[in-house]
């Protein structure tokens, strides 16, 4: 099969098509003929040598796929050959074939194309677990999303609104802010020209955000504490700025804040399966009836993965970038 290898740590040009053996599904795994694969920031980090795959995972990048089941490993019973599925994987997505644990795969909802389906697993698993499980967002509360126009951000906007929350986003241009408002965000802050702390307080009558989804880190950490409401929850999912910060932690105590975070790729099989079950129960109905769907930025042929990565690193994208086989 054709897969995208990483010739050496570096820029987008180190992503090169190469021939690899078709993987064999292990116990409770399914083999998927990949129609499309999502492109995510962790893929970029892996390409640059900063996010190695966990033990036992493929060294081929790609954490979410959609396609057709073509073979079953021992004990796999959830799907049958011919089923159309979308799956979260620990690696191997940038290829014509990829294995996935059957409990980390979901049936593709009828309204979605395969490209749209490939844009769901990594993003929706991440948002559901961090915003609704770790962040405990409830109807009537306010969610502040940094990077509102990203794949994560556009997903978080839609899910938070679907479950009755108020949404504030920060984004880096008027175009991105407008896209977030069109998706349903109540307020959009251009972080290049506006202070997100002041704007968040203004939008909440001084109360602040109940939950903050942050992928920036660095000096945003202390500012998030300022923007948060009493008993607020800050959920850290990445550090596009810096993993280090000089923070006055008194506000954490005075506001009784919770600062938590998580990664997904190296989590236990059962942890990911539990998130998949929650998505099947709570989110799949929204996808089936069209109330929620991924916002697509662009698609690239698998062989042009380097161009897709260049697009992501430009930060000009709004929504999801996907590779098609």
Tab-separated table of N, CA and C in Angstrom, residues 72-176:
chain	number	residue	atom	x	y	z
A	72	UNK	N	-11.349	-8.546	9.646
A	72	UNK	CA	-11.550	-8.526	11.095
A	72	UNK	C	-10.438	-9.315	11.783
A	73	UNK	N	-9.950	-8.798	12.899
A	73	UNK	CA	-9.032	-9.546	13.732
A	73	UNK	C	-9.804	-10.515	14.613
A	74	UNK	N	-9.100	-11.396	15.289
A	74	UNK	CA	-9.739	-12.353	16.183
A	74	UNK	C	-10.590	-11.636	17.227
A	75	UNK	N	-11.815	-12.118	17.398
A	75	UNK	CA	-12.689	-11.579	18.420
A	75	UNK	C	-13.406	-10.299	18.063
A	76	UNK	N	-13.134	-9.736	16.902
A	76	UNK	CA	-13.809	-8.496	16.493
A	76	UNK	C	-15.216	-8.812	15.998
A	77	UNK	N	-16.224	-8.229	16.631
A	77	UNK	CA	-17.620	-8.554	16.302
A	77	UNK	C	-18.502	-7.320	16.092
A	78	UNK	N	-17.992	-6.132	16.389
A	78	UNK	CA	-18.837	-4.934	16.335
A	78	UNK	C	-19.216	-4.571	14.902
A	79	UNK	N	-18.307	-4.816	13.942
A	79	UNK	CA	-18.550	-4.472	12.548
A	79	UNK	C	-18.322	-5.689	11.668
A	80	UNK	N	-18.752	-5.560	10.422
A	80	UNK	CA	-18.535	-6.628	9.441
A	80	UNK	C	-17.917	-6.021	8.191
A	81	UNK	N	-17.246	-6.821	7.363
A	81	UNK	CA	-16.692	-6.292	6.113
A	81	UNK	C	-17.763	-5.583	5.287
A	82	UNK	N	-17.402	-4.447	4.758
A	82	UNK	CA	-18.336	-3.639	3.984
A	82	UNK	C	-18.917	-2.470	4.757
A	83	UNK	N	-18.850	-2.524	6.090
A	83	UNK	CA	-19.360	-1.416	6.900
A	83	UNK	C	-18.506	-0.170	6.699
A	84	UNK	N	-19.159	0.974	6.669
A	84	UNK	CA	-18.465	2.263	6.583
A	84	UNK	C	-18.273	2.802	8.000
A	85	UNK	N	-17.024	3.065	8.357
A	85	UNK	CA	-16.728	3.482	9.723
A	85	UNK	C	-15.790	4.679	9.740
A	86	UNK	N	-15.777	5.371	10.871
A	86	UNK	CA	-14.782	6.395	11.172
A	86	UNK	C	-14.141	5.988	12.484
A	87	UNK	N	-12.831	6.154	12.600
A	87	UNK	CA	-12.137	5.583	13.748
A	87	UNK	C	-11.019	6.473	14.252
A	88	UNK	N	-10.838	6.444	15.571
A	88	UNK	CA	-9.690	7.041	16.226
A	88	UNK	C	-8.573	6.009	16.255
A	89	UNK	N	-7.378	6.398	15.820
A	89	UNK	CA	-6.241	5.475	15.801
A	89	UNK	C	-5.038	6.160	16.458
A	90	UNK	N	-4.088	5.349	16.926
A	90	UNK	CA	-2.899	5.895	17.578
A	90	UNK	C	-1.798	6.230	16.579
A	91	UNK	N	-2.042	5.977	15.314
A	91	UNK	CA	-1.098	6.235	14.238
A	91	UNK	C	-1.484	5.415	13.028
A	92	UNK	N	-0.882	5.735	11.880
A	92	UNK	CA	-1.120	4.946	10.681
A	92	UNK	C	-2.188	5.450	9.748
A	93	UNK	N	-2.784	6.611	10.050
A	93	UNK	CA	-3.908	7.087	9.258
A	93	UNK	C	-3.566	7.562	7.864
A	94	UNK	N	-2.341	8.065	7.657
A	94	UNK	CA	-1.957	8.567	6.341
A	94	UNK	C	-1.540	7.389	5.466
A	95	UNK	N	-2.471	6.553	5.106
A	95	UNK	CA	-2.162	5.348	4.339
A	95	UNK	C	-3.429	4.833	3.675
A	96	UNK	N	-3.268	3.908	2.736
A	96	UNK	CA	-4.425	3.340	2.047
A	96	UNK	C	-5.167	2.318	2.902
A	97	UNK	N	-4.479	1.745	3.877
A	97	UNK	CA	-5.108	0.809	4.818
A	97	UNK	C	-4.596	1.119	6.218
A	98	UNK	N	-5.467	0.917	7.211
A	98	UNK	CA	-5.093	1.200	8.595
A	98	UNK	C	-5.928	0.316	9.517
A	99	UNK	N	-5.325	-0.150	10.596
A	99	UNK	CA	-6.074	-0.912	11.585
A	99	UNK	C	-6.563	0.009	12.693
A	100	UNK	N	-7.672	-0.405	13.328
A	100	UNK	CA	-8.227	0.335	14.458
A	100	UNK	C	-8.853	-0.656	15.423
A	101	UNK	N	-8.823	-0.336	16.717
A	101	UNK	CA	-9.558	-1.156	17.668
A	101	UNK	C	-11.042	-0.972	17.399
A	102	UNK	N	-11.784	-2.068	17.403
A	102	UNK	CA	-13.208	-1.971	17.042
A	102	UNK	C	-13.988	-1.047	17.976
A	103	UNK	N	-13.562	-0.932	19.241
A	103	UNK	CA	-14.278	-0.088	20.191
A	103	UNK	C	-13.982	1.395	20.007
A	104	UNK	N	-13.011	1.716	19.141
A	104	UNK	CA	-12.671	3.113	18.863
A	104	UNK	C	-13.221	3.566	17.518
A	105	UNK	N	-14.079	2.739	16.930
A	105	UNK	CA	-14.679	3.048	15.625
A	105	UNK	C	-16.175	3.292	15.792
A	106	UNK	N	-16.706	4.151	14.949
A	106	UNK	CA	-18.129	4.493	14.946
A	106	UNK	C	-18.651	4.366	13.522
A	107	UNK	N	-19.900	3.975	13.381
A	107	UNK	CA	-20.514	3.916	12.059
A	107	UNK	C	-20.635	5.324	11.486
A	108	UNK	N	-20.372	5.468	10.195
A	108	UNK	CA	-20.473	6.782	9.555
A	108	UNK	C	-21.942	7.166	9.422
A	109	UNK	N	-22.361	8.306	9.985
A	109	UNK	CA	-23.753	8.741	9.846
A	109	UNK	C	-24.086	9.038	8.387
A	110	UNK	N	-25.277	8.692	7.976
A	110	UNK	CA	-25.681	8.802	6.572
A	110	UNK	C	-25.484	10.190	5.959
A	111	UNK	N	-25.720	11.295	6.697
A	111	UNK	CA	-25.583	12.600	6.035
A	111	UNK	C	-24.154	12.984	5.669
A	112	UNK	N	-23.150	12.297	6.227
A	112	UNK	CA	-21.772	12.750	6.072
A	112	UNK	C	-21.055	12.076	4.910
A	113	UNK	N	-20.214	12.838	4.211
A	113	UNK	CA	-19.302	12.265	3.238
A	113	UNK	C	-18.172	11.575	3.987
A	114	UNK	N	-17.377	10.775	3.278
A	114	UNK	CA	-16.262	10.116	3.931
A	114	UNK	C	-15.210	11.135	4.383
A	115	UNK	N	-15.036	12.202	3.639
A	115	UNK	CA	-14.092	13.244	4.060
A	115	UNK	C	-14.564	13.905	5.351
A	116	UNK	N	-15.857	14.189	5.433
A	116	UNK	CA	-16.393	14.772	6.666
A	116	UNK	C	-16.276	13.796	7.827
A	117	UNK	N	-16.525	12.518	7.563
A	117	UNK	CA	-16.423	11.506	8.619
A	117	UNK	C	-14.999	11.424	9.156
A	118	UNK	N	-14.009	11.552	8.274
A	118	UNK	CA	-12.609	11.491	8.705
A	118	UNK	C	-12.223	12.685	9.562
A	119	UNK	N	-13.011	13.749	9.504
A	119	UNK	CA	-12.723	14.954	10.285
A	119	UNK	C	-13.287	14.876	11.698
A	120	UNK	N	-13.918	13.758	12.050
A	120	UNK	CA	-14.637	13.689	13.317
A	120	UNK	C	-13.859	13.059	14.469
A	121	UNK	N	-13.267	11.865	14.341
A	121	UNK	CA	-12.851	11.131	15.547
A	121	UNK	C	-11.908	11.868	16.491
A	122	UNK	N	-10.740	12.265	16.032
A	122	UNK	CA	-9.775	12.918	16.923
A	122	UNK	C	-10.377	14.177	17.534
A	123	UNK	N	-11.076	14.945	16.720
A	123	UNK	CA	-11.605	16.221	17.170
A	123	UNK	C	-12.764	16.043	18.137
A	124	UNK	N	-13.720	15.188	17.785
A	124	UNK	CA	-14.894	15.011	18.635
A	124	UNK	C	-14.553	14.269	19.921
A	125	UNK	N	-13.675	13.263	19.860
A	125	UNK	CA	-13.224	12.599	21.086
A	125	UNK	C	-12.583	13.633	22.016
A	126	UNK	N	-11.720	14.476	21.470
A	126	UNK	CA	-11.010	15.474	22.270
A	126	UNK	C	-11.967	16.475	22.897
A	127	UNK	N	-12.866	17.015	22.099
A	127	UNK	CA	-13.794	18.032	22.614
A	127	UNK	C	-14.743	17.429	23.646
A	128	UNK	N	-15.289	16.266	23.353
A	128	UNK	CA	-16.250	15.687	24.301
A	128	UNK	C	-15.581	15.429	25.646
A	129	UNK	N	-14.426	14.778	25.616
A	129	UNK	CA	-13.780	14.423	26.869
A	129	UNK	C	-13.353	15.671	27.650
A	130	UNK	N	-12.787	16.646	26.967
A	130	UNK	CA	-12.231	17.793	27.676
A	130	UNK	C	-13.265	18.836	28.061
A	131	UNK	N	-14.196	19.140	27.193
A	131	UNK	CA	-15.190	20.169	27.498
A	131	UNK	C	-16.298	19.633	28.398
A	132	UNK	N	-16.804	18.436	28.082
A	132	UNK	CA	-17.983	17.945	28.782
A	132	UNK	C	-17.676	16.995	29.931
A	133	UNK	N	-16.616	16.217	29.841
A	133	UNK	CA	-16.271	15.300	30.917
A	133	UNK	C	-15.305	15.950	31.912
A	134	UNK	N	-14.180	16.453	31.455
A	134	UNK	CA	-13.237	17.096	32.368
A	134	UNK	C	-13.711	18.500	32.753
A	135	UNK	N	-14.211	19.256	31.786
A	135	UNK	CA	-14.662	20.614	32.054
A	135	UNK	C	-16.054	20.714	32.642
A	136	UNK	N	-16.841	19.654	32.510
A	136	UNK	CA	-18.185	19.568	33.106
A	136	UNK	C	-19.085	20.731	32.679
A	137	UNK	N	-18.975	21.103	31.413
A	137	UNK	CA	-19.816	22.185	30.903
A	137	UNK	C	-21.283	21.789	30.974
A	138	UNK	N	-22.111	22.703	31.476
A	138	UNK	CA	-23.540	22.467	31.599
A	138	UNK	C	-24.320	23.534	30.843
A	139	UNK	N	-25.566	23.218	30.540
A	139	UNK	CA	-26.441	24.183	29.879
A	139	UNK	C	-26.531	25.452	30.718
A	140	UNK	N	-26.492	26.588	30.040
A	140	UNK	CA	-26.579	27.869	30.725
A	140	UNK	C	-25.238	28.445	31.134
A	141	UNK	N	-24.170	27.636	31.083
A	141	UNK	CA	-22.848	28.132	31.421
A	141	UNK	C	-22.184	28.754	30.190
A	142	UNK	N	-21.057	29.434	30.418
A	142	UNK	CA	-20.302	30.080	29.350
A	142	UNK	C	-18.986	29.353	29.121
A	143	UNK	N	-18.723	29.013	27.867
A	143	UNK	CA	-17.473	28.382	27.445
A	143	UNK	C	-16.660	29.379	26.644
A	144	UNK	N	-15.395	29.584	27.038
A	144	UNK	CA	-14.448	30.379	26.253
A	144	UNK	C	-13.519	29.412	25.531
A	145	UNK	N	-13.465	29.525	24.209
A	145	UNK	CA	-12.641	28.647	23.382
A	145	UNK	C	-11.530	29.471	22.743
A	146	UNK	N	-10.290	29.124	23.041
A	146	UNK	CA	-9.181	29.740	22.325
A	146	UNK	C	-8.927	28.938	21.044
A	147	UNK	N	-8.605	29.646	19.952
A	147	UNK	CA	-8.474	28.965	18.667
A	147	UNK	C	-9.826	28.533	18.139
A	148	UNK	N	-10.769	29.434	18.187
A	148	UNK	CA	-12.146	29.088	17.841
A	148	UNK	C	-12.354	28.631	16.419
A	149	UNK	N	-11.469	29.024	15.495
A	149	UNK	CA	-11.661	28.655	14.094
A	149	UNK	C	-10.920	27.378	13.713
A	150	UNK	N	-10.215	26.760	14.651
A	150	UNK	CA	-9.513	25.503	14.381
A	150	UNK	C	-10.516	24.350	14.294
A	151	UNK	N	-10.019	23.176	13.933
A	151	UNK	CA	-10.895	22.011	13.919
A	151	UNK	C	-11.500	21.750	15.281
A	152	UNK	N	-10.671	21.822	16.326
A	152	UNK	CA	-11.158	21.664	17.692
A	152	UNK	C	-12.157	22.765	18.025
A	153	UNK	N	-11.798	24.001	17.712
A	153	UNK	CA	-12.651	25.130	18.062
A	153	UNK	C	-14.008	25.085	17.390
A	154	UNK	N	-14.036	24.807	16.089
A	154	UNK	CA	-15.317	24.788	15.380
A	154	UNK	C	-16.201	23.641	15.865
A	155	UNK	N	-15.589	22.547	16.286
A	155	UNK	CA	-16.353	21.446	16.868
A	155	UNK	C	-16.902	21.839	18.234
A	156	UNK	N	-16.061	22.458	19.062
A	156	UNK	CA	-16.476	22.851	20.401
A	156	UNK	C	-17.607	23.869	20.359
A	157	UNK	N	-17.557	24.796	19.406
A	157	UNK	CA	-18.652	25.767	19.263
A	157	UNK	C	-19.974	25.037	19.069
A	158	UNK	N	-19.990	24.137	18.095
A	158	UNK	CA	-21.244	23.473	17.740
A	158	UNK	C	-21.780	22.595	18.868
A	159	UNK	N	-20.893	21.834	19.503
A	159	UNK	CA	-21.357	20.944	20.568
A	159	UNK	C	-21.816	21.734	21.790
A	160	UNK	N	-21.077	22.773	22.148
A	160	UNK	CA	-21.475	23.576	23.306
A	160	UNK	C	-22.837	24.226	23.072
A	161	UNK	N	-23.060	24.763	21.890
A	161	UNK	CA	-24.359	25.367	21.587
A	161	UNK	C	-25.466	24.319	21.552
A	162	UNK	N	-25.165	23.144	21.011
A	162	UNK	CA	-26.173	22.077	20.945
A	162	UNK	C	-26.629	21.651	22.331
A	163	UNK	N	-25.738	21.775	23.311
A	163	UNK	CA	-26.085	21.376	24.678
A	163	UNK	C	-26.417	22.564	25.574
A	164	UNK	N	-26.703	23.711	24.959
A	164	UNK	CA	-27.304	24.813	25.701
A	164	UNK	C	-26.357	25.777	26.379
A	165	UNK	N	-25.094	25.816	25.991
A	165	UNK	CA	-24.136	26.736	26.604
A	165	UNK	C	-24.006	28.015	25.782
A	166	UNK	N	-23.493	29.058	26.429
A	166	UNK	CA	-23.118	30.291	25.747
A	166	UNK	C	-21.653	30.154	25.344
A	167	UNK	N	-21.287	30.639	24.153
A	167	UNK	CA	-19.940	30.424	23.636
A	167	UNK	C	-19.260	31.742	23.278
A	168	UNK	N	-18.052	31.904	23.814
A	168	UNK	CA	-17.158	33.008	23.446
A	168	UNK	C	-15.913	32.380	22.835
A	169	UNK	N	-15.414	32.944	21.748
A	169	UNK	CA	-14.195	32.407	21.133
A	169	UNK	C	-13.170	33.516	20.969
A	170	UNK	N	-11.904	33.105	20.931
A	170	UNK	CA	-10.851	34.003	20.474
A	170	UNK	C	-10.299	33.428	19.170
A	171	UNK	N	-10.001	34.306	18.235
A	171	UNK	CA	-9.459	33.892	16.942
A	171	UNK	C	-8.599	35.033	16.408
A	172	UNK	N	-7.814	34.740	15.347
A	172	UNK	CA	-6.769	35.667	14.943
A	172	UNK	C	-7.056	36.605	13.796
A	173	UNK	N	-8.309	36.724	13.355
A	173	UNK	CA	-8.630	37.666	12.288
A	173	UNK	C	-10.135	37.887	12.262
A	174	UNK	N	-10.552	38.933	11.565
A	174	UNK	CA	-11.983	39.197	11.432
A	174	UNK	C	-12.657	38.054	10.676
A	175	UNK	N	-11.981	37.540	9.636
A	175	UNK	CA	-12.547	36.435	8.869
A	175	UNK	C	-12.805	35.222	9.764
A	176	UNK	N	-11.846	34.915	10.619
A	176	UNK	CA	-12.012	33.768	11.510
A	176	UNK	C	-13.096	34.033	12.548
